[in-house]
Structures are given as structure tokens and as C-alpha cells.
Short mmCIF file of C-alpha atoms in Angstrom, two decimals:
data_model
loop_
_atom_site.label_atom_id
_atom_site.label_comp_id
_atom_site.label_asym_id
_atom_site.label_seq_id
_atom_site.Cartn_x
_atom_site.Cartn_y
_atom_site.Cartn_z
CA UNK A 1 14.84 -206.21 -23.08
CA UNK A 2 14.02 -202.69 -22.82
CA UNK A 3 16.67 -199.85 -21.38
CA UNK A 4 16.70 -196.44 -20.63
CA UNK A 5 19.78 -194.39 -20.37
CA UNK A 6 20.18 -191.00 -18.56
CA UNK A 7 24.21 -190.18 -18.91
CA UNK A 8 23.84 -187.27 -16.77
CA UNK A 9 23.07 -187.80 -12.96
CA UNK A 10 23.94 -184.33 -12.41
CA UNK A 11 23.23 -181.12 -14.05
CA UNK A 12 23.56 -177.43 -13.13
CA UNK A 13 22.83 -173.87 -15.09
CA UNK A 14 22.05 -170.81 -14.60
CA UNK A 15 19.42 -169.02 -14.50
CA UNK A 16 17.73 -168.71 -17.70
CA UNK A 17 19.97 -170.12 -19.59
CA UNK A 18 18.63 -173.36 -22.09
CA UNK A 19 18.80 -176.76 -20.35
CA UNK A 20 18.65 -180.13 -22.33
CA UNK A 21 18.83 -183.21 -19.92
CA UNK A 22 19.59 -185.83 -22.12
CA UNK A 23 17.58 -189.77 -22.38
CA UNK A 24 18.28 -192.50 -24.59
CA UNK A 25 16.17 -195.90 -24.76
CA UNK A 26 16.97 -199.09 -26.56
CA UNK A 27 13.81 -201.21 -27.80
CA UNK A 28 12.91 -202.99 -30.37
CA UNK A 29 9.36 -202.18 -31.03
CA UNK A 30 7.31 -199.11 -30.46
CA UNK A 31 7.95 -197.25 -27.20
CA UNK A 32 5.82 -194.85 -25.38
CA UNK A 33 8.17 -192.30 -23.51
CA UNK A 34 7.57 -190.31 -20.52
CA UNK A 35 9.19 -187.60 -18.50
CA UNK A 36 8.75 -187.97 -14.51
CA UNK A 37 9.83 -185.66 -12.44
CA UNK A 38 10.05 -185.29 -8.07
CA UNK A 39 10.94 -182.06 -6.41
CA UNK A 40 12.26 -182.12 -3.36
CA UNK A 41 10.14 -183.54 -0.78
CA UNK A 42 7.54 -184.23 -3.47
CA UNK A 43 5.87 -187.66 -5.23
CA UNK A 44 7.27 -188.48 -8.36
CA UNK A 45 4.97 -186.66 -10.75
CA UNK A 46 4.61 -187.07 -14.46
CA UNK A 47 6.15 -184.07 -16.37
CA UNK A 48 5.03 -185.00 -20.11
CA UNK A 49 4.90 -187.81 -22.60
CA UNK A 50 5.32 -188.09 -26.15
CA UNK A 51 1.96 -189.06 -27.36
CA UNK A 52 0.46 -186.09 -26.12
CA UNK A 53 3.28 -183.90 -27.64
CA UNK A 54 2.49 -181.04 -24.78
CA UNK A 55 4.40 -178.37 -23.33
CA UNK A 56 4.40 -178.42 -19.66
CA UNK A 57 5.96 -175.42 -17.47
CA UNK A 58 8.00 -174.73 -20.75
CA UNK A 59 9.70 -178.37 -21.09
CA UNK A 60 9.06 -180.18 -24.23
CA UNK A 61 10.83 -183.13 -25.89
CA UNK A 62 10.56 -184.37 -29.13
CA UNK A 63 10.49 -188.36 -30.01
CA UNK A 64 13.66 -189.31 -32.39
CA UNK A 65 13.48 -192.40 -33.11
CA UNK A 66 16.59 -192.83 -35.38
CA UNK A 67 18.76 -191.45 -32.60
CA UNK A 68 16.47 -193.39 -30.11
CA UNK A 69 16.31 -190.26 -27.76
CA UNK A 70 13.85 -188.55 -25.76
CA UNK A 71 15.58 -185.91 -24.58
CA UNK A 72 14.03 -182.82 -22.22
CA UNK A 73 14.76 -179.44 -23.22
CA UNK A 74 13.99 -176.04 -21.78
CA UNK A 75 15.17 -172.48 -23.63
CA UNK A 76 14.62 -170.61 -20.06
CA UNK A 77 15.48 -172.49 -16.91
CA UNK A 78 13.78 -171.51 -13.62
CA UNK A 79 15.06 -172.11 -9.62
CA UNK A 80 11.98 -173.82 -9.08
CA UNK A 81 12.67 -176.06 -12.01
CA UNK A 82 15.47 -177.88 -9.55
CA UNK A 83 14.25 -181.29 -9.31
CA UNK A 84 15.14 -184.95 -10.30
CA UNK A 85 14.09 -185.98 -13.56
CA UNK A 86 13.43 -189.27 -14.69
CA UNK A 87 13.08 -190.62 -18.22
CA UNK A 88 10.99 -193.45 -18.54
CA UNK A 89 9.63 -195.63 -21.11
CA UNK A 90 6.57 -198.15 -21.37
CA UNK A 91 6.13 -201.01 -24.19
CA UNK A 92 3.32 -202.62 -26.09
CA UNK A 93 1.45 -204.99 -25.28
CA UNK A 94 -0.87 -205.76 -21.87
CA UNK A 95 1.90 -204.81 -18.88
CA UNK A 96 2.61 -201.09 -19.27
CA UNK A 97 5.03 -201.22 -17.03
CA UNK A 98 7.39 -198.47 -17.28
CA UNK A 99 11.11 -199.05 -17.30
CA UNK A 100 12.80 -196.11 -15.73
CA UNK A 101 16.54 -194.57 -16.29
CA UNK A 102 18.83 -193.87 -13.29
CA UNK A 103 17.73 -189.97 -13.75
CA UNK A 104 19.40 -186.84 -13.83
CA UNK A 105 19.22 -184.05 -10.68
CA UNK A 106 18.70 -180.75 -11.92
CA UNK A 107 19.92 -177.92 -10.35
CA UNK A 108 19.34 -174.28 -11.45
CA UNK A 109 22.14 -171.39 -10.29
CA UNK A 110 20.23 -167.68 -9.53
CA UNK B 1 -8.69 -186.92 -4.26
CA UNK B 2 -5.65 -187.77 -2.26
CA UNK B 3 -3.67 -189.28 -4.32
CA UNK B 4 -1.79 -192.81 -3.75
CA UNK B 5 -1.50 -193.45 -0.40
CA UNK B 6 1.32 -195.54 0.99
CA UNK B 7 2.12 -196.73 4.36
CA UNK B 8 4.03 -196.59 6.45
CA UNK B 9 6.10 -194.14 4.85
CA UNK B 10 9.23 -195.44 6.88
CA UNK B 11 9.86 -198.85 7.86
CA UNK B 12 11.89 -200.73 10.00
CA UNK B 13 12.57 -204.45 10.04
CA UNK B 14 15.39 -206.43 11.73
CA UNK B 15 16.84 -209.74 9.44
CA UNK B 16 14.20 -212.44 9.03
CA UNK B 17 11.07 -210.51 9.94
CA UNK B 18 8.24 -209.77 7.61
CA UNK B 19 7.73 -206.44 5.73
CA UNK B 20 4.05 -205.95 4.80
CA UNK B 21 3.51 -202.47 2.59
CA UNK B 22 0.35 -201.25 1.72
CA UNK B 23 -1.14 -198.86 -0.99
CA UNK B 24 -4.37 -197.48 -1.64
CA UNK B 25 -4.92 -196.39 -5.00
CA UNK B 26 -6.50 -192.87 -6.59
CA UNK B 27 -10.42 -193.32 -6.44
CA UNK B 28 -11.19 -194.52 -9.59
CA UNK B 29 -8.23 -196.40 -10.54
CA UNK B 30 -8.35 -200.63 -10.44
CA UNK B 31 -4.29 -201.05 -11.83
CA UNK B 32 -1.72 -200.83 -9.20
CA UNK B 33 2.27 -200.90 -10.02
CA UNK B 34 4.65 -201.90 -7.58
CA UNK B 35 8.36 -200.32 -8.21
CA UNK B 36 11.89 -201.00 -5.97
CA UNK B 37 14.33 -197.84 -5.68
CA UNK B 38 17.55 -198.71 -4.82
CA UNK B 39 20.15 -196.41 -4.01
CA UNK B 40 21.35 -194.15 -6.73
CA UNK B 41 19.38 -196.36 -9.31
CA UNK B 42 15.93 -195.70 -11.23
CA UNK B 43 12.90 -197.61 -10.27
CA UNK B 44 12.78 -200.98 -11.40
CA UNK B 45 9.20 -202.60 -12.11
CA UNK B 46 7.91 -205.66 -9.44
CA UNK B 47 4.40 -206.47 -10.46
CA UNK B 48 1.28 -205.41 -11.98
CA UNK B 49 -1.88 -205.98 -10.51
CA UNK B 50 -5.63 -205.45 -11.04
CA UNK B 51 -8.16 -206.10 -8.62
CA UNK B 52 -7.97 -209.80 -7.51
CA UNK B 53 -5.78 -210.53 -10.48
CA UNK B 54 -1.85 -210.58 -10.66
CA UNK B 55 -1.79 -209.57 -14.57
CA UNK B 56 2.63 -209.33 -14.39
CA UNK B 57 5.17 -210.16 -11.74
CA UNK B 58 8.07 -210.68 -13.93
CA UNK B 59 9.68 -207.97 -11.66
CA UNK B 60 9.14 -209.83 -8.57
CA UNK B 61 12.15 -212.13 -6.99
CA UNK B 62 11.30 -215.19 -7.20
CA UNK B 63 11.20 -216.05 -3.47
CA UNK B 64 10.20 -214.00 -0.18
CA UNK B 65 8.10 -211.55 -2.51
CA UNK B 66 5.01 -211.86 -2.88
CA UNK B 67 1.79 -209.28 -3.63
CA UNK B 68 -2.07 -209.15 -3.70
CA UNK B 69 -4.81 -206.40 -4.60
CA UNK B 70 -7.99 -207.65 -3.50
CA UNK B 71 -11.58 -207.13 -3.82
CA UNK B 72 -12.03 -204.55 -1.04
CA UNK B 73 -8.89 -202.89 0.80
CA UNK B 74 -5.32 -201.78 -0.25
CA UNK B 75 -2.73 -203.91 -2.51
CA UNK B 76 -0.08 -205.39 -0.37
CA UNK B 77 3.83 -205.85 -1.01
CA UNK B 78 4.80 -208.54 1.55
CA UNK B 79 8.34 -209.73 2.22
CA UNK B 80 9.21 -212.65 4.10
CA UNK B 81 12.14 -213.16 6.11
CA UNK B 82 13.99 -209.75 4.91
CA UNK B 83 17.51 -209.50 3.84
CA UNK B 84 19.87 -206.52 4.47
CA UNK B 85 19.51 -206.55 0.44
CA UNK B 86 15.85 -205.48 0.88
CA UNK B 87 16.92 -202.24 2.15
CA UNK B 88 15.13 -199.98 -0.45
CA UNK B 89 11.85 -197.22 -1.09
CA UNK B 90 8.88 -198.57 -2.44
CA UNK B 91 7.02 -197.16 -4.87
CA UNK B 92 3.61 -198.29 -5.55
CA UNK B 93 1.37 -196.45 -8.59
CA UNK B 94 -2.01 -196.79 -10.29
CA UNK B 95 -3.50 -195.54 -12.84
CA UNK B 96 -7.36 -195.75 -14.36
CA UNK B 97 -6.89 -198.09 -17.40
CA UNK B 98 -4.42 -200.03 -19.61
CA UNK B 99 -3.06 -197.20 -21.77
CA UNK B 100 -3.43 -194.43 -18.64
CA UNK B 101 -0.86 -192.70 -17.29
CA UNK B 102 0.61 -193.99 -14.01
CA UNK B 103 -0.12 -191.80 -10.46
CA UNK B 104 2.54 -191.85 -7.74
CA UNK B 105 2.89 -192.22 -4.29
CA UNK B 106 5.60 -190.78 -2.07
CA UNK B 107 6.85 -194.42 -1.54
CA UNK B 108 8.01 -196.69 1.85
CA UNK B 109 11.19 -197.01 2.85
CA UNK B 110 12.41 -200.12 4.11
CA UNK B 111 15.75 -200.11 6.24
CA UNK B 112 16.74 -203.52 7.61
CA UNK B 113 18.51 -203.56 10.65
#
């Protein structure tokens, strides 16, 4: 079965300063991974996946499939990038359901 | 376009009643995901439905839940006789095809009394 870790459920910086929020996944075939992400008082929304290898309001992450990670990363974080973020992951194969982790709340210092 | 729409966005149910959520999809979209939120845990996947069809309910307890999208009208979560266990929010999602990304709603709550 499928599993996504996020060891962080809390994480504060400051004000442009970098931000990683870390995501590991165990699976045995070929995942698709997504970043989700709900600001406060706010649907979940999707951030960015890996397929589409995008850079959305300066967050990217990069697929690494020896280390089975996923993780988010940011050089410059924002105030208004305070938010929950969830890692998530979908398999192959006819579901697509996507298996979430526990995410990780964000918090940016001014 | 709205979005997903769920309702009620809070709901209340004393032990033994039934819970009946509802969520319409984006226009345009015929796959609806049901997800359970409990506290300070990610979502966890229920079912998978397209219109009229239940494609995946491996998610789904195996008693008390059930769920339905049909031809015309919203996809329903039901829950029968509710537990104090059933306490969660409800997430319900669609998305336009198979390999599509999944939409959001803001989710029901469900506090049992």
C-alpha cells in the first residue's frame, strides 16, 4: 500500500529566508505527486505536481525517486505564503485516488 | 464556475441518526472523490464515483457508508446510524477525466452529539 510522509506538522521562518517543507512517499510502482495547499479559510487548492514540472508563486519541487521524496522548496518565503501544505500522491491504474500525508502548517515570521 | 459545492458546510447529528452530504461537482466534470479528515490527520480516500457508476469504494467502511452520483443531481455521502467516531470534515472533489487533476470543495463537517 501506498504512504505519504510529511515529518514536519509545523514549520516557521522568516521572512525571505529559503523554506523546504519536506515529503516522502513509499510505493512500489510509478507515482504521480502533488502539492495541495489551503490557506486559511480557503478550499484545499492544488499548488503543483510533478508531471507538469511548473513553478507556481515561486515553489517548485523536484521528483527523486531514489530518495523517494517530493519535497517543496522556496528560496524567498512570503507572509502570504502561511498556509497548510499537503503532499499527496496518486497511483496507476483506473482509481486516481490520491493518498494524502498528515501535512505540514507553514508559518512565515515578518 | 463555482467551484465544488458542498452542503451543508456544518452538520449536526445526534448518535443513530442519518448524515446525508451532498456535492455538486465543477461544470464539466463527471468524477467525484469522496475524502474523510480526521483530526490532525491527512485526508484519507472513501470512494470514487462517475456518474451512475461506483468505479472504487475501497475507502468506504464497510457498513453504515454508503454513496451514489446519479444521472441528474449531486453525489451523496450517506451515513446510517452515526457513531461519535464519525465526527469528521468531508471532503468531496472532482475533476474532468481519469488522469485530471482533482478540484476541491471547502468540505462538511460532521459533529455527532
Amino acid at each position: 500500500a501506498q504512504r505519504v510522509t510529511q515529518p514536519e506538522k509545523l514549520l516557521s521562518v522568516f521572512k525571505g529566508a529559503p523554506v523546504e517543507l519536506k515529503c516522502n512517499y513509499s510505493y512500489s510502482g510509478s507515482p504521480e505527486l502533488f502539492w495541495y495547499v489551503q490557506y486559511s479559510r480557503q478550499r484545499l487548492q492544488l499548488l503543483l505536481r510533478h508531471i507538469s514540472r511548473e513553478s507556481i508563486k515561486g515553489f517548485t519541487a523536484d521528483l527523486n525517486k531514489g530518495e523517494t521524496s517530493f519535497h517543496l522548496k522556496k528560496p524567498f518565503a512570503q507572509e502570504e505564503d502561511s498556509a497548510m501544505y499537503y503532499c499527496a500522491l496518486s497511483t496507476s491504474g483506473s482509481a486516481r485516488q490520491l493518498t494524502f500525508g498528515s501535512g505540514t502548517q507553514l508559518t512565515v515570521l515578518p | 464556475n463555482a467551484g465544488v459545492m458542498q452542503n451543508p458546510r456544518h452538520l449536526v447529528r445526534r448518535r443513530g441518526q442519518e448524515a446525508r452530504l451532498r456535492c455538486s461537482p465543477m461544470k464539466g466534470h463527471s468524477h467525484v472523490y469522496w475524502y474523510r479528515q480526521l483530526p490532525e490527520e491527512g485526508l484519507k480516500f472513501m470512494v470514487y464515483l462517475q456518474k451512475e457508476n461506483i468505479i472504487d469504494e475501497s475507502g468506504m467502511p464497510k457498513e453504515r457508508f454508503s454513496a451514489e452520483f446519479p444521472k441528474e443531481g449531486p453525489s451523496i455521502l450517506r451515513i446510517q446510524q452515526v457513531v461519535r467516531g464519525d465526527s469528521a470534515a468531508y471532503f468531496c472533489a472532482s475533476s474532468p477525466g481519469l488522469n485530471q487533476p482533482q478540484h476541491f470543495g471547502d468540505g462538511t463537517r460532521l459533529s455527532i452529539l
